[in-house]
Amino acid sequence: PYSASKAAAELVFASFFESFLAKRENFGAATVRAGNVIGGGDWATDRIIPDLVEAFSLGKKPIIRYPNSIRPWQHVADCLSGYIALSDAMINSGVAGEWNFGPDHLVQKSVSQLVKAFAISWGNSNADKYWNLEVEPQPHESGYLLLDSSKSQRELAWNEKLNFEDSIDWTVG
């Protein structure tokens, strides 16, 4: 339901835009999709970074649901730089439509790689294992998520500035 609701919302937007808004002068509208955003400010339940901070603050190993899942991790600052680039292009060039802002699709990092990098940045570099596997059954999650940000790169000259390791360090720091 989660991904289907995102896709459905984008289809509704695209249909409404084409039917009622596209012909208006000086009117821009867009939908955006970001990668799995990390950084400060996200303290929601069942979110990887808040869970890691809580566990490591208490000297515990976090419990991870799907360690091999691939996600398009990106720092919130990179995500926001994309939104600003898009806003500028909407105002100055009248662009509209659907836009993705995420890391290079060739950089594929798993949940376990994120946890290990976070633990090392936190100062847990001597731990032999950085996490424990959740043993209770969990709802299904996609094992492989990536974003194609080539349109944003090509048409907005947008690229992420922080690599995976720097994104983790900025988040922990």
Coordinates of C-alpha atoms in Angstrom, one line a residue:
P1 CA 0.0 0.0 0.0
Y2 CA 2.8 2.5 0.8
S3 CA 4.4 2.5 -2.7
A4 CA 1.1 2.1 -4.5
S5 CA -0.3 5.1 -2.6
K6 CA 2.7 7.2 -3.8
A7 CA 2.3 6.1 -7.4
A8 CA -1.5 6.7 -7.2
A9 CA -1.0 10.2 -5.8
E10 CA 1.4 11.1 -8.6
L11 CA -1.0 9.8 -11.3
V12 CA -3.9 11.9 -9.8
F13 CA -1.6 14.9 -9.7
A14 CA -0.4 14.4 -13.3
S15 CA -4.0 13.9 -14.5
F16 CA -5.3 17.0 -12.7
F17 CA -2.3 19.1 -13.9
E18 CA -2.7 18.1 -17.5
S19 CA -6.5 18.6 -17.4
F20 CA -6.7 21.9 -15.6
L21 CA -3.4 23.6 -15.0
A22 CA -0.9 22.9 -17.8
K23 CA -2.3 25.6 -20.1
R24 CA -2.1 28.4 -17.5
E25 CA 0.7 30.9 -18.1
N26 CA 3.3 31.3 -15.3
F27 CA 1.9 28.3 -13.4
G28 CA 4.3 25.6 -12.3
A29 CA 3.5 22.5 -10.3
A30 CA 5.6 19.5 -9.6
T31 CA 5.7 16.3 -7.7
V32 CA 9.0 15.2 -6.1
R33 CA 10.3 12.0 -4.7
A34 CA 13.4 11.7 -2.6
G35 CA 15.5 8.8 -1.6
N36 CA 15.6 7.4 1.9
V37 CA 16.5 10.6 3.6
I38 CA 18.8 10.6 6.6
G39 CA 20.0 13.5 8.8
G40 CA 18.6 15.5 11.6
G41 CA 15.0 16.1 12.5
D42 CA 13.4 12.7 11.9
W43 CA 12.3 11.2 15.1
A44 CA 9.3 9.1 13.9
T45 CA 8.6 5.6 15.1
D46 CA 10.2 2.7 13.3
R47 CA 12.8 4.9 11.5
I48 CA 16.3 3.5 11.1
I49 CA 18.3 6.6 12.2
P50 CA 16.2 7.3 15.4
D51 CA 16.4 3.6 16.2
L52 CA 20.2 3.6 15.8
V53 CA 20.6 6.8 17.9
E54 CA 18.5 5.3 20.7
A55 CA 20.2 1.9 20.7
F56 CA 23.8 3.3 20.5
S57 CA 23.0 6.0 23.2
L58 CA 22.0 3.2 25.5
G59 CA 25.0 1.1 24.6
K60 CA 22.8 -1.5 22.9
K61 CA 22.8 -3.1 19.5
P62 CA 19.9 -2.1 17.4
I63 CA 17.4 -4.6 16.1
I64 CA 17.2 -4.6 12.3
R65 CA 14.3 -6.0 10.3
Y66 CA 15.7 -6.4 6.8
P67 CA 19.5 -6.0 6.8
N68 CA 20.0 -6.9 3.1
S69 CA 17.5 -4.5 1.8
I70 CA 19.0 -1.9 -0.6
R71 CA 17.8 1.7 -0.2
P72 CA 18.7 5.0 -1.9
W73 CA 20.2 6.7 1.2
Q74 CA 20.8 10.4 1.0
H75 CA 21.3 13.3 3.4
V76 CA 18.5 15.7 3.9
A77 CA 20.7 18.6 2.7
D78 CA 21.1 16.9 -0.7
C79 CA 17.4 16.3 -0.9
L80 CA 16.7 20.0 0.0
S81 CA 19.2 21.2 -2.5
G82 CA 17.2 19.4 -5.2
Y83 CA 14.0 20.9 -4.1
I84 CA 15.6 24.4 -4.2
A85 CA 17.0 23.8 -7.6
L86 CA 13.6 22.7 -8.8
S87 CA 11.8 25.7 -7.2
D88 CA 14.3 28.0 -8.9
A89 CA 13.7 26.3 -12.3
M90 CA 9.9 26.5 -11.8
I91 CA 10.1 30.2 -11.1
N92 CA 12.6 31.1 -13.8
S93 CA 12.0 28.6 -16.5
G94 CA 8.5 27.3 -16.0
V95 CA 9.4 23.7 -15.6
A96 CA 6.8 21.3 -14.1
G97 CA 6.2 17.6 -13.8
E98 CA 7.6 14.7 -11.8
W99 CA 11.1 14.8 -10.3
N100 CA 13.3 12.4 -8.4
F101 CA 16.2 13.4 -6.1
G102 CA 18.3 10.6 -4.9
P103 CA 21.9 9.2 -4.9
D104 CA 23.6 7.9 -8.0
H105 CA 21.9 4.6 -8.9
L106 CA 25.3 2.9 -9.0
V107 CA 25.8 3.5 -5.3
Q108 CA 23.7 0.7 -3.8
K109 CA 23.9 0.4 0.0
S110 CA 22.1 -2.0 2.2
V111 CA 20.5 -1.5 5.6
S112 CA 23.4 -3.4 7.2
Q113 CA 26.0 -1.2 5.5
L114 CA 24.2 1.8 6.8
V115 CA 24.1 0.4 10.3
K116 CA 27.8 -0.5 10.2
A117 CA 28.8 2.9 8.9
F118 CA 26.7 4.6 11.5
A119 CA 28.2 2.4 14.3
I120 CA 31.7 3.3 13.2
S121 CA 30.9 7.0 12.9
W122 CA 29.3 6.7 16.4
G123 CA 32.6 5.3 17.7
N124 CA 31.7 1.6 17.9
S125 CA 34.5 0.6 15.6
N126 CA 35.6 -2.4 17.8
A127 CA 32.2 -4.1 17.8
D128 CA 32.3 -7.5 16.1
K129 CA 28.6 -7.2 15.1
Y130 CA 26.8 -3.9 15.0
W131 CA 23.1 -5.1 15.1
N132 CA 20.8 -8.0 16.0
L133 CA 18.3 -9.4 13.6
E134 CA 14.6 -9.0 14.4
V135 CA 13.2 -12.4 15.1
E136 CA 9.5 -11.6 15.1
P137 CA 7.6 -11.7 11.8
Q138 CA 7.5 -8.3 10.1
P139 CA 5.3 -6.7 7.4
H140 CA 6.7 -7.1 3.8
E141 CA 9.1 -4.5 2.6
S142 CA 10.7 -4.2 -0.8
G143 CA 14.2 -5.6 -0.8
Y144 CA 15.5 -3.3 -3.5
L145 CA 14.6 0.4 -3.9
L146 CA 16.5 2.9 -6.1
L147 CA 15.6 6.2 -7.8
D148 CA 16.4 7.4 -11.3
S149 CA 17.5 11.0 -10.8
S150 CA 18.8 11.4 -14.3
K151 CA 16.1 13.9 -15.3
S152 CA 17.0 16.1 -12.3
Q153 CA 20.7 15.8 -13.1
R154 CA 20.2 16.5 -16.8
E155 CA 17.6 19.3 -16.7
L156 CA 18.4 21.0 -13.4
A157 CA 22.1 20.3 -13.2
W158 CA 21.5 18.8 -9.8
N159 CA 23.8 16.3 -8.2
E160 CA 24.2 15.1 -4.6
K161 CA 27.1 16.7 -2.8
L162 CA 27.6 14.2 0.0
N163 CA 28.7 10.7 -0.6
F164 CA 27.3 7.8 1.6
E165 CA 30.0 8.0 4.2
D166 CA 29.9 11.8 4.5
S167 CA 26.1 11.6 4.8
I168 CA 26.5 9.2 7.7
D169 CA 29.1 11.3 9.4
W170 CA 27.0 14.5 9.0
T171 CA 24.1 12.6 10.5
V172 CA 26.0 11.3 13.5
G173 CA 28.0 14.6 14.0

